[in-house]
PDB file of C-alpha atoms in Angstrom:
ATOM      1  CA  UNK A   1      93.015  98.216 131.612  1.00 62.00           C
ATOM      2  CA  UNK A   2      92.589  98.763 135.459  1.00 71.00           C
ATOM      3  CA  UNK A   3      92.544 102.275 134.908  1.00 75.00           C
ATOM      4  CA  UNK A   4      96.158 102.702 133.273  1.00 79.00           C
ATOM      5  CA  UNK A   5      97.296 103.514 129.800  1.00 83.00           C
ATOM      6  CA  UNK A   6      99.690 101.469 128.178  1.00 85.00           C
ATOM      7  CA  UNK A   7     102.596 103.401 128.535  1.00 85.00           C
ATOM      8  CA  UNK A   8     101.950 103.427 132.481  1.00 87.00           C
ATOM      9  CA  UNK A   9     101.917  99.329 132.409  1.00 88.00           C
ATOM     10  CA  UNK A  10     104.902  99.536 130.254  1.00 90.00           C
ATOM     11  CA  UNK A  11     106.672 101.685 132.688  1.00 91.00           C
ATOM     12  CA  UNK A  12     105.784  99.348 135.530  1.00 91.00           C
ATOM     13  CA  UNK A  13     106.796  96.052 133.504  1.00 92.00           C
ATOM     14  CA  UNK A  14     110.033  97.559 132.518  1.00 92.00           C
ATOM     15  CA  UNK A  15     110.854  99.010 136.035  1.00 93.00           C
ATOM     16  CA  UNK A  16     110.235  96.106 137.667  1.00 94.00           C
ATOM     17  CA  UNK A  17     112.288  93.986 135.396  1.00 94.00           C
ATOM     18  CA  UNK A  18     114.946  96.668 135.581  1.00 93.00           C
ATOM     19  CA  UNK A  19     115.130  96.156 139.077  1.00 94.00           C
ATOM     20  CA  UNK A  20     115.005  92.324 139.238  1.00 94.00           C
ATOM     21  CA  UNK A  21     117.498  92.254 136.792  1.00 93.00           C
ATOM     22  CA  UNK A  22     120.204  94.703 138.599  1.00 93.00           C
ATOM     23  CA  UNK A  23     119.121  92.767 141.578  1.00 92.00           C
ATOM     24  CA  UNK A  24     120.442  89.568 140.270  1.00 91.00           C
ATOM     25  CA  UNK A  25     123.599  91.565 138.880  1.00 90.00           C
ATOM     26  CA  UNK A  26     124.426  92.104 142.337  1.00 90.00           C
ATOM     27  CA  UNK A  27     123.539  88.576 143.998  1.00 87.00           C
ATOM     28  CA  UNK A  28     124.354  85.996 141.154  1.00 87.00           C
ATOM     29  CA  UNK A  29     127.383  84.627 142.442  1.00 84.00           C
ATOM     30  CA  UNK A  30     129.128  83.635 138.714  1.00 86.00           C
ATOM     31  CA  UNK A  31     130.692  87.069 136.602  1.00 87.00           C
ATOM     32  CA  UNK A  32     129.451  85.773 133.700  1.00 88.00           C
ATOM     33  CA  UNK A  33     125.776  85.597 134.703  1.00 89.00           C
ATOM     34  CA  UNK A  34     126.698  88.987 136.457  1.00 90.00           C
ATOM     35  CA  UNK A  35     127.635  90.353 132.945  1.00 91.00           C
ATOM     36  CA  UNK A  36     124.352  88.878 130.865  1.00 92.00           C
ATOM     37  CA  UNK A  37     122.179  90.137 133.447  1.00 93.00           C
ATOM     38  CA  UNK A  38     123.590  94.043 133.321  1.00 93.00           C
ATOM     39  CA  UNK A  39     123.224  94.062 129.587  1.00 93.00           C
ATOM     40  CA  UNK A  40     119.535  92.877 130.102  1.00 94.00           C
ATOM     41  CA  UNK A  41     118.994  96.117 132.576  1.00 94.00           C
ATOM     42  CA  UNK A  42     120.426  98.233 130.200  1.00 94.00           C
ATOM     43  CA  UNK A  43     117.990  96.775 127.651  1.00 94.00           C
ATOM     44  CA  UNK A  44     114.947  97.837 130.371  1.00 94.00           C
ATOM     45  CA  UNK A  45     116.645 101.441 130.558  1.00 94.00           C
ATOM     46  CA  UNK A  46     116.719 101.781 127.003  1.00 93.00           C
ATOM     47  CA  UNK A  47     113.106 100.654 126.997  1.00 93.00           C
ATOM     48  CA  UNK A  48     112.177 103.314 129.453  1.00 92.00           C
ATOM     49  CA  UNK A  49     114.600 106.075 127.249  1.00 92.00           C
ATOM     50  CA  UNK A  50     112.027 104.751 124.359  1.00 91.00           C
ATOM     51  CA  UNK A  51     109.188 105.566 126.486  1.00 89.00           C
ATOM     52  CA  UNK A  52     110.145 109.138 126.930  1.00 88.00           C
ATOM     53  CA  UNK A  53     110.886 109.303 123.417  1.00 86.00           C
ATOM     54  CA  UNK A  54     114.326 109.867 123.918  1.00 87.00           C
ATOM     55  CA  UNK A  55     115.078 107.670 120.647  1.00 89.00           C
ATOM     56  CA  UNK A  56     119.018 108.792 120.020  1.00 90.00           C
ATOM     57  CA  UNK A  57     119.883 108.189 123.231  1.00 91.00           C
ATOM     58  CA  UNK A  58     118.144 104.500 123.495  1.00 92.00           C
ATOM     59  CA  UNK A  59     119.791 103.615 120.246  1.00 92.00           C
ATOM     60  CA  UNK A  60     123.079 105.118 121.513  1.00 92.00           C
ATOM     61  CA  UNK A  61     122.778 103.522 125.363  1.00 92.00           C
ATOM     62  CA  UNK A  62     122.253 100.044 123.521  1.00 93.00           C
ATOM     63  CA  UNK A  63     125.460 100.685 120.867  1.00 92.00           C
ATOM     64  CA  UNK A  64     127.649 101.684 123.850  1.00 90.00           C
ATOM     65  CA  UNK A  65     126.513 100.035 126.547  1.00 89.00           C
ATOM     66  CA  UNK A  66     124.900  96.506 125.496  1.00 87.00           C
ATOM     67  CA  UNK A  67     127.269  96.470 122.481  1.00 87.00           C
ATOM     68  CA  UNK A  68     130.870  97.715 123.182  1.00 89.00           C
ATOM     69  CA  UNK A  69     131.367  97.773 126.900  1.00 90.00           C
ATOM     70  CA  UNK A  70     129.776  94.844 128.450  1.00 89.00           C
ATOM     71  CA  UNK A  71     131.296  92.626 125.041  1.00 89.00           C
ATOM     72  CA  UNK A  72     135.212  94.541 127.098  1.00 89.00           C
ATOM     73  CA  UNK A  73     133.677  93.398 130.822  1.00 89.00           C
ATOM     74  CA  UNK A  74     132.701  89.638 128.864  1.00 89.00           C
ATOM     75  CA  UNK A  75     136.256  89.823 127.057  1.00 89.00           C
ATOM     76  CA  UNK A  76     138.048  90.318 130.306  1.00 88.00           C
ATOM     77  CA  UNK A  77     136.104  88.006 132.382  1.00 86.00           C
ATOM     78  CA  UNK A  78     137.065  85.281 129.657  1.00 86.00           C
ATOM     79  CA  UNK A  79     140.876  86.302 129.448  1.00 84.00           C
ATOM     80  CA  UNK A  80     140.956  85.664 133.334  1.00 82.00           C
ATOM     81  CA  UNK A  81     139.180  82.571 133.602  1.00 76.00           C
ATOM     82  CA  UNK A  82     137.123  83.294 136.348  1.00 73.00           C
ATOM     83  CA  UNK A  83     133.942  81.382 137.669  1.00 69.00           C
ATOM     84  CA  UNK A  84     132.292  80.780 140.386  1.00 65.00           C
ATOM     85  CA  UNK A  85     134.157  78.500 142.230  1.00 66.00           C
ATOM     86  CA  UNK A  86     137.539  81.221 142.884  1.00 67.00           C
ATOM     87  CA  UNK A  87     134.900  84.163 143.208  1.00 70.00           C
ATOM     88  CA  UNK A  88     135.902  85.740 146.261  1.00 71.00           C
ATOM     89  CA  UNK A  89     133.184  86.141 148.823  1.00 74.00           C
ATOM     90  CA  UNK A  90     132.821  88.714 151.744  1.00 75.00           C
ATOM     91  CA  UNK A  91     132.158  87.647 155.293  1.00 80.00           C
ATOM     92  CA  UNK A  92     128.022  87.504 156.130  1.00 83.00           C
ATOM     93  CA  UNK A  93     129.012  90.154 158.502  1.00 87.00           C
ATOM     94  CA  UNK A  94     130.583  92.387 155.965  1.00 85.00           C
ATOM     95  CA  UNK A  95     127.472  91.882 153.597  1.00 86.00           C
ATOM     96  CA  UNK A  96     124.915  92.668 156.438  1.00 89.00           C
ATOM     97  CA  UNK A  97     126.467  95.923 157.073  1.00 90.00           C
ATOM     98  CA  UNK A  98     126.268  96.865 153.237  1.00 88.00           C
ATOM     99  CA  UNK A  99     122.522  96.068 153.234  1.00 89.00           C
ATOM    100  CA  UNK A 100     122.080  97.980 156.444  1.00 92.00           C
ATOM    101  CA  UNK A 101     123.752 101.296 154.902  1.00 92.00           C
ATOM    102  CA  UNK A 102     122.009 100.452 151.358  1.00 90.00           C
ATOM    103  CA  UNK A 103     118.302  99.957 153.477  1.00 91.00           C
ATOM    104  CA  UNK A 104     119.298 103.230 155.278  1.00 92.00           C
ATOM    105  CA  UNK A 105     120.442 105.397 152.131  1.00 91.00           C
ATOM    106  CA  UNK A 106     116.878 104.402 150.769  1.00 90.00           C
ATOM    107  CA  UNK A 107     114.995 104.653 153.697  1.00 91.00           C
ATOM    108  CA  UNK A 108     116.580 108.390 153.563  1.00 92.00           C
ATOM    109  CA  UNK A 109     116.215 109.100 149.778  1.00 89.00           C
ATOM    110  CA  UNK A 110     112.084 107.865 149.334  1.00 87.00           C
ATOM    111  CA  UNK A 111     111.639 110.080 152.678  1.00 88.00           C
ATOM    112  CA  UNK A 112     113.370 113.112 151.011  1.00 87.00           C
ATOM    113  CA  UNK A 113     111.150 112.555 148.115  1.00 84.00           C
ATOM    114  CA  UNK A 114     107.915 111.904 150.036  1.00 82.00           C
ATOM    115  CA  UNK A 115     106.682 115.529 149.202  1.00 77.00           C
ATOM    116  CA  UNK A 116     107.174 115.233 145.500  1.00 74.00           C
ATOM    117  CA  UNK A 117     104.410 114.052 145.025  1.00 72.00           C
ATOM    118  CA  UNK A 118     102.124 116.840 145.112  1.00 72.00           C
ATOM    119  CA  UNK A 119     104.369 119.064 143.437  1.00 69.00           C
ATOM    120  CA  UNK A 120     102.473 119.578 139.849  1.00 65.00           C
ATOM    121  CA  UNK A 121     105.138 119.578 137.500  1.00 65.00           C
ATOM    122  CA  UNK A 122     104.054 119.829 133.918  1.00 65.00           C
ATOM    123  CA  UNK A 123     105.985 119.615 130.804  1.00 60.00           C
ATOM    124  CA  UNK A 124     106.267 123.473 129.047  1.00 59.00           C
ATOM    125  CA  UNK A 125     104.697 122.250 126.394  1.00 59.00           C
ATOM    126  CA  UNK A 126     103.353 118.871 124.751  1.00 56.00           C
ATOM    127  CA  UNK A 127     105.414 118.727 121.782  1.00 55.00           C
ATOM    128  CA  UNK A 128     108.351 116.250 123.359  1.00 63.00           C
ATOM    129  CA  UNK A 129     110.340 116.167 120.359  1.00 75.00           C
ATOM    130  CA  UNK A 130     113.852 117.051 121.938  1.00 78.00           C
ATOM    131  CA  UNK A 131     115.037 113.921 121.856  1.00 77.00           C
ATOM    132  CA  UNK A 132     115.013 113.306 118.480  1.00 84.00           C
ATOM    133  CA  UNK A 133     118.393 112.507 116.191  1.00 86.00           C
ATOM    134  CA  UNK A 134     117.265 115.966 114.393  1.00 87.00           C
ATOM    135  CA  UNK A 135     116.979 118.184 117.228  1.00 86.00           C
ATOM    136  CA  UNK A 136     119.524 116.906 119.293  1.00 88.00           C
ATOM    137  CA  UNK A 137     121.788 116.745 117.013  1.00 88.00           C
ATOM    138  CA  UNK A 138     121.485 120.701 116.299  1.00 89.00           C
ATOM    139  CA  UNK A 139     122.160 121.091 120.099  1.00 88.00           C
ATOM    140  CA  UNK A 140     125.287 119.030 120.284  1.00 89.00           C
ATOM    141  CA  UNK A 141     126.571 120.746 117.303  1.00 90.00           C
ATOM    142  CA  UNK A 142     125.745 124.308 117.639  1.00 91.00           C
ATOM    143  CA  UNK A 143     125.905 125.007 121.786  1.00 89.00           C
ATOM    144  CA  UNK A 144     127.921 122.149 122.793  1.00 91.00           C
ATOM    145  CA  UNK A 145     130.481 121.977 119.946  1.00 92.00           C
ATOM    146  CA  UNK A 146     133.115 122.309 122.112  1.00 93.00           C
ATOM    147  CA  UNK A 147     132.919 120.005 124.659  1.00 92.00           C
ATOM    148  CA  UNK A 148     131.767 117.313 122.271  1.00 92.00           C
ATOM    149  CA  UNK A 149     135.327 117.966 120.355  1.00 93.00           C
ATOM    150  CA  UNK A 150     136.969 117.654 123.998  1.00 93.00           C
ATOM    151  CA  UNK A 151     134.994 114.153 123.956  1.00 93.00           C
ATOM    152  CA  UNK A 152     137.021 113.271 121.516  1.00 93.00           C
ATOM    153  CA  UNK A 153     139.920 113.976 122.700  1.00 94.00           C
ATOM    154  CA  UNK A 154     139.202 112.113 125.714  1.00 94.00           C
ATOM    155  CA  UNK A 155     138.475 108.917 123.883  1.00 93.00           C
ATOM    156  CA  UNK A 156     141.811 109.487 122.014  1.00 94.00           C
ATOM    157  CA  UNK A 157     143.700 109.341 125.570  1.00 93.00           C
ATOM    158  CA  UNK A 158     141.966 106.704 126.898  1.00 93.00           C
ATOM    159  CA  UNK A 159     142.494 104.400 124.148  1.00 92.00           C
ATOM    160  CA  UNK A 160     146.440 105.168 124.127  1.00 93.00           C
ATOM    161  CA  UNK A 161     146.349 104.867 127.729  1.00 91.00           C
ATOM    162  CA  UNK A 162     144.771 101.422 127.758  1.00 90.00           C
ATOM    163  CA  UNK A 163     147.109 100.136 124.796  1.00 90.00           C
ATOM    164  CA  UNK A 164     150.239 101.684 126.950  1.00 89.00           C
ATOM    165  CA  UNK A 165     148.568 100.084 130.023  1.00 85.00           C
ATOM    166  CA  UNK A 166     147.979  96.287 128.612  1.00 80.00           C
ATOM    167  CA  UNK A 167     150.670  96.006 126.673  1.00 82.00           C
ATOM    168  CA  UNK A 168     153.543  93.567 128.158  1.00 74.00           C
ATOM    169  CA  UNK A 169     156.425  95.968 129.818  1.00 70.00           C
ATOM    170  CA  UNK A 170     159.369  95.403 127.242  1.00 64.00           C
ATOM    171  CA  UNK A 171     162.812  94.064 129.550  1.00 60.00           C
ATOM    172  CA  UNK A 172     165.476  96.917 129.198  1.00 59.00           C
TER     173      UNK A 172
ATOM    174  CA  UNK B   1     103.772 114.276 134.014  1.00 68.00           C
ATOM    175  CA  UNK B   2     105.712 112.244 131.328  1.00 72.00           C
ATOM    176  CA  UNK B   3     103.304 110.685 129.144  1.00 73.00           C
ATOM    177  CA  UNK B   4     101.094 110.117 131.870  1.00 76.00           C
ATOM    178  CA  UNK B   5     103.757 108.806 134.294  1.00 81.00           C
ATOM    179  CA  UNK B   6     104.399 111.298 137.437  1.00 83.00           C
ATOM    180  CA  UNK B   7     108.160 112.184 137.902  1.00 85.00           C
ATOM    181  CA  UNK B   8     108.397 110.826 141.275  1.00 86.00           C
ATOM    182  CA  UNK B   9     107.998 107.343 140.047  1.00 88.00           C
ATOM    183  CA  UNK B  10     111.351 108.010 137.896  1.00 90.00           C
ATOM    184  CA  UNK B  11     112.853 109.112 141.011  1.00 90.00           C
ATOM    185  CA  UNK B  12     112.007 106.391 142.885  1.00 90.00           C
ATOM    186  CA  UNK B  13     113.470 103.962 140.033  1.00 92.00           C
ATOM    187  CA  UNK B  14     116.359 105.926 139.883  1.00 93.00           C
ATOM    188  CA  UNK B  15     117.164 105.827 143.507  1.00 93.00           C
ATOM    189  CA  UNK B  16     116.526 102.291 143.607  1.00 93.00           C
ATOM    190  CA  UNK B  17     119.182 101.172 140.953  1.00 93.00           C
ATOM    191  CA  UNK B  18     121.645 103.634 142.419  1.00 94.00           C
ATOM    192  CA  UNK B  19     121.277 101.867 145.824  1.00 94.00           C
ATOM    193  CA  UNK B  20     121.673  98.499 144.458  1.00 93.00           C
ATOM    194  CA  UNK B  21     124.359  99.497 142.792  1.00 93.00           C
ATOM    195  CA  UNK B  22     125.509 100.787 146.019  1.00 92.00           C
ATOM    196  CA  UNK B  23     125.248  97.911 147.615  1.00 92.00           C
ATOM    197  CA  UNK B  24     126.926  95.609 145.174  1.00 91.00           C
ATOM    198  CA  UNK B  25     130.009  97.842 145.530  1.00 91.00           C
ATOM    199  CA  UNK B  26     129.971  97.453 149.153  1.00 90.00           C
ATOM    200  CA  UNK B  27     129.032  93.708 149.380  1.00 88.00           C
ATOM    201  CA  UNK B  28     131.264  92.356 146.322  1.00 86.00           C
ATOM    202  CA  UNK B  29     134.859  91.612 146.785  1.00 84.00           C
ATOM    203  CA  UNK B  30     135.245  91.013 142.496  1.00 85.00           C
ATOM    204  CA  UNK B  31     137.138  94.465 141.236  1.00 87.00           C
ATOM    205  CA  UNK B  32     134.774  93.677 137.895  1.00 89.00           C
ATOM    206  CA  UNK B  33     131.592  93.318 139.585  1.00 90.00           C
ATOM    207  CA  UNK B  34     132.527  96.424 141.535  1.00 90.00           C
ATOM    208  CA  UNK B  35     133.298  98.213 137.972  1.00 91.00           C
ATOM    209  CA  UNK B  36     129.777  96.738 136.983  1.00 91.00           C
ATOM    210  CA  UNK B  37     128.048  98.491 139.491  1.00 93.00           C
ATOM    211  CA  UNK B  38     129.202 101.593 139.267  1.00 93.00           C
ATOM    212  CA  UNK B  39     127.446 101.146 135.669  1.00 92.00           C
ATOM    213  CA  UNK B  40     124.793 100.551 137.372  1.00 93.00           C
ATOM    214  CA  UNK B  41     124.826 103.479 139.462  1.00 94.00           C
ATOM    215  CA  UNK B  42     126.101 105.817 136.356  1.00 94.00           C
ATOM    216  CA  UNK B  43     122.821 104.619 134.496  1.00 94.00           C
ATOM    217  CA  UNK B  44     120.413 105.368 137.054  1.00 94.00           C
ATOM    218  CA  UNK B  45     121.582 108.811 137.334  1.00 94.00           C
ATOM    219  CA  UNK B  46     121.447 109.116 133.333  1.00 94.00           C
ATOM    220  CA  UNK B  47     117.803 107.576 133.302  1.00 93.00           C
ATOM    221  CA  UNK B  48     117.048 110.561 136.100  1.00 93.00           C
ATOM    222  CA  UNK B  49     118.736 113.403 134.443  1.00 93.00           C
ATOM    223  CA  UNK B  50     116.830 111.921 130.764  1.00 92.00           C
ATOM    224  CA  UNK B  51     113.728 112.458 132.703  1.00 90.00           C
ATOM    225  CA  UNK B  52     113.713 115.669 133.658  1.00 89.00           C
ATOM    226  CA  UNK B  53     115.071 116.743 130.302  1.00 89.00           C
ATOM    227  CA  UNK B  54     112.157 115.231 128.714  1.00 87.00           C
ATOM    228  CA  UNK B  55     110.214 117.113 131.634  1.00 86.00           C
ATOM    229  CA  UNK B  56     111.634 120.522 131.217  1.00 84.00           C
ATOM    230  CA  UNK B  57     111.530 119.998 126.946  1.00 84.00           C
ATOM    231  CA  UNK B  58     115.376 120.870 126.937  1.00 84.00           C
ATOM    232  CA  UNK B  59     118.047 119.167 125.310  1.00 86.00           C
ATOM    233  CA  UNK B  60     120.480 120.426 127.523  1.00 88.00           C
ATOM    234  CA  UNK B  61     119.918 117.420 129.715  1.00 89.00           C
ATOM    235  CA  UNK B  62     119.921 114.587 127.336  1.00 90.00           C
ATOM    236  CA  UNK B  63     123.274 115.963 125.598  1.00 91.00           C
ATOM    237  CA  UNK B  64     125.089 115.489 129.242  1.00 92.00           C
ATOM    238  CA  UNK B  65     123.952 111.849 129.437  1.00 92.00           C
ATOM    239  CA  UNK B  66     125.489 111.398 125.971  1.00 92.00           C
ATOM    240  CA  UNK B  67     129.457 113.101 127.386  1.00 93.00           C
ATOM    241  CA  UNK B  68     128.187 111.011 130.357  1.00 93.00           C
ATOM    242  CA  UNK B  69     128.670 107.783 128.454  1.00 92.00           C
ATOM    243  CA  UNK B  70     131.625 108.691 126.462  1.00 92.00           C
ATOM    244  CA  UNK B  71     133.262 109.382 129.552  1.00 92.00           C
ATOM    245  CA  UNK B  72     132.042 105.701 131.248  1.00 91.00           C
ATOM    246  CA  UNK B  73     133.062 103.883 127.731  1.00 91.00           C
ATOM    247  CA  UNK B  74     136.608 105.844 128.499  1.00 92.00           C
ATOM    248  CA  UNK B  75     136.277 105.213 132.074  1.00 91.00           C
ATOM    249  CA  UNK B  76     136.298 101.324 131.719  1.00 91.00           C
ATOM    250  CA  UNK B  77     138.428 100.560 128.924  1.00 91.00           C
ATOM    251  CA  UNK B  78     141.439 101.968 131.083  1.00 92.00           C
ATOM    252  CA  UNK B  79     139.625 100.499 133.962  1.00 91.00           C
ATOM    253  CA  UNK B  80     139.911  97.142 132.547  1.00 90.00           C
ATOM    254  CA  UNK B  81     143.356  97.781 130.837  1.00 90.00           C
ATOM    255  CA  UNK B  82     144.350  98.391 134.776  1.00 88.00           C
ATOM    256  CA  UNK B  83     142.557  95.387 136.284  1.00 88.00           C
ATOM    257  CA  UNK B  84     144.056  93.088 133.104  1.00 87.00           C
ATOM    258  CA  UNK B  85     147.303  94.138 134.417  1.00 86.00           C
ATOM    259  CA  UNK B  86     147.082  93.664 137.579  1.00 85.00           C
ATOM    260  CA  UNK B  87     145.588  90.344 136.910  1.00 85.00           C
ATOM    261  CA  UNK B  88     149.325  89.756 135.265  1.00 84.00           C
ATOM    262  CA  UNK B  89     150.699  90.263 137.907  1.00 81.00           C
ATOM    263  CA  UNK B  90     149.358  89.231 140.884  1.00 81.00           C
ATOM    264  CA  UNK B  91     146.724  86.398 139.106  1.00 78.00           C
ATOM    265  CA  UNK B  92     144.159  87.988 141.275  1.00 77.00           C
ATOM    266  CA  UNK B  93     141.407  91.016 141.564  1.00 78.00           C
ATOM    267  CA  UNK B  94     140.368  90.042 145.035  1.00 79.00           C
ATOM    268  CA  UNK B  95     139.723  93.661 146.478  1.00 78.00           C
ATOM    269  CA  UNK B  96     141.466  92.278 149.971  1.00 78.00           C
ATOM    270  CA  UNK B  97     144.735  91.406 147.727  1.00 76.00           C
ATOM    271  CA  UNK B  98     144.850  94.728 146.412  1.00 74.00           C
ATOM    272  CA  UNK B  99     144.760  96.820 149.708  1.00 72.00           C
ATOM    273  CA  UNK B 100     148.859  96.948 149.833  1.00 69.00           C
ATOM    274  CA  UNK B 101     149.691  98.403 146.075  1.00 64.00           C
ATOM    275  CA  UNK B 102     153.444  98.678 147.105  1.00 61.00           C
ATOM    276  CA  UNK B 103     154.359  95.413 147.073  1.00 56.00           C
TER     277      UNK B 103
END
């Protein structure tokens, strides 16, 4: 097709979506919407895990991401009632400036990677297998052991720490 | 080459969503939208660092993005756990109302 495989239109599709989609994360003037569009962008970036056959971590990104921490942002976004009509909104001034710096950032990142281009970077070697639950799952459990048991230990803290933070302070 | 695809073109996506991102937590005056993008922003550096795992055919890079999102789950449940509170008690999370923490 035009002189693209399928995985090269698939990239596009989902990269363009991707970017529509945290586009109108940013600009949709309602949380909610704000919410239901990030969990579609995480869908595209899960797509594009799935396209470099990163399975675990696409299955993982869509658990965590799409399933437990955008359901917290919806939760918390119902609890406090909020809609569009008390969103606060900066001044047109304010938001001009933040394009300016954003247009500027990019204008400097693409031009630092203008020269990439050319550089030939192959993959060592064709069999791109390393994301699989199998083989990463020897990695996280043999070389990274223990940092993934310090992961857990992090979780464990942050979950006391957000029961000791929301729960109502008790009158002495 | 990733299955055809040249790396640049993940670099460019990446540093697209991480300026959006960016600019949403410049532009937005929401402490959850703000929270949002910084997702954003923490996903566009996982989908770059995923690449060039793939790229390099080690797994070094694709175990970081996983500790990268246990720390973001961790990261915004006492996030929001903050922002709930301070929802409590000031019934707001305007950014501007939150500039003088003392009182």
């Amino acid at each position: 097709m035009l002189g693209y495989t399928i995985t090269q239109w698939l990239f596009g599709i989902l990269s363009f979506l991707a970017i529509m989609f945290a586009l109108m994360v940013v600009f949709s003037r309602s949380p909610v919407n704000s919410v239901l569009y990030l969990v579609l962008t995480f869908f595209c970036i899960a797509g594009h895990y799935l396209l470099m056959n990163a399975q675990f971590l696409a299955v993982v990104h869509i658990a965590v991401y799409a399933g437990a921490i955008m359901v917290l942002f919806l939760f918390v976004i119902m609890l406090m009632n909020l809609n569009q009509d008390n969103e606060p909104q900066k001044t047109a001034l304010s938001k001009a400036i933040a394009a300016l710096i954003g247009g500027m950032l990019l204008f400097v990142m693409v031009g630092a990677l203008k020269g990439t281009e050319n550089l030939n970077l192959q993959p060592q070697s064709n069999a791109t297998e390393i994301g699989l639950v199998k083989n990463l799952g020897r990695v996280l459990f043999s070389e990274y052991l223990f940092p993934f048991e310090i992961v857990s230990v992090l979780l464990l803290a942050a979950l006391v720490g957000a029961i000791m933070l929301g729960k109502k302070e008790v009158k002495s | 080459m990733i299955n055809g695809i040249h790396i640049n073109y993940y670099m460019m996506l990446s540093t697209i969503l991480f300026i959006i991102g960016a600019i949403g937590v410049m532009s937005r005056r929401n402490t959850i939208i703000l929270f949002m993008c910084v997702e954003l922003m923490l996903n566009a550096v996982n989908l770059l660092l995923v690449a060039f795992s793939t790229l390099h055919n080690d797994s070094s890079g694709q175990v970081f993005v996983f500790f990268i999102m246990a720390v973001a789950a961790a990261e915004v449940a006492v996030g929001l756990a903050i922002l709930s509170m301070i929802y409590r008690n000031i019934k707001s999370i305007d950014t501007h109302l939150l500039g003088n923490l003392k009182n």
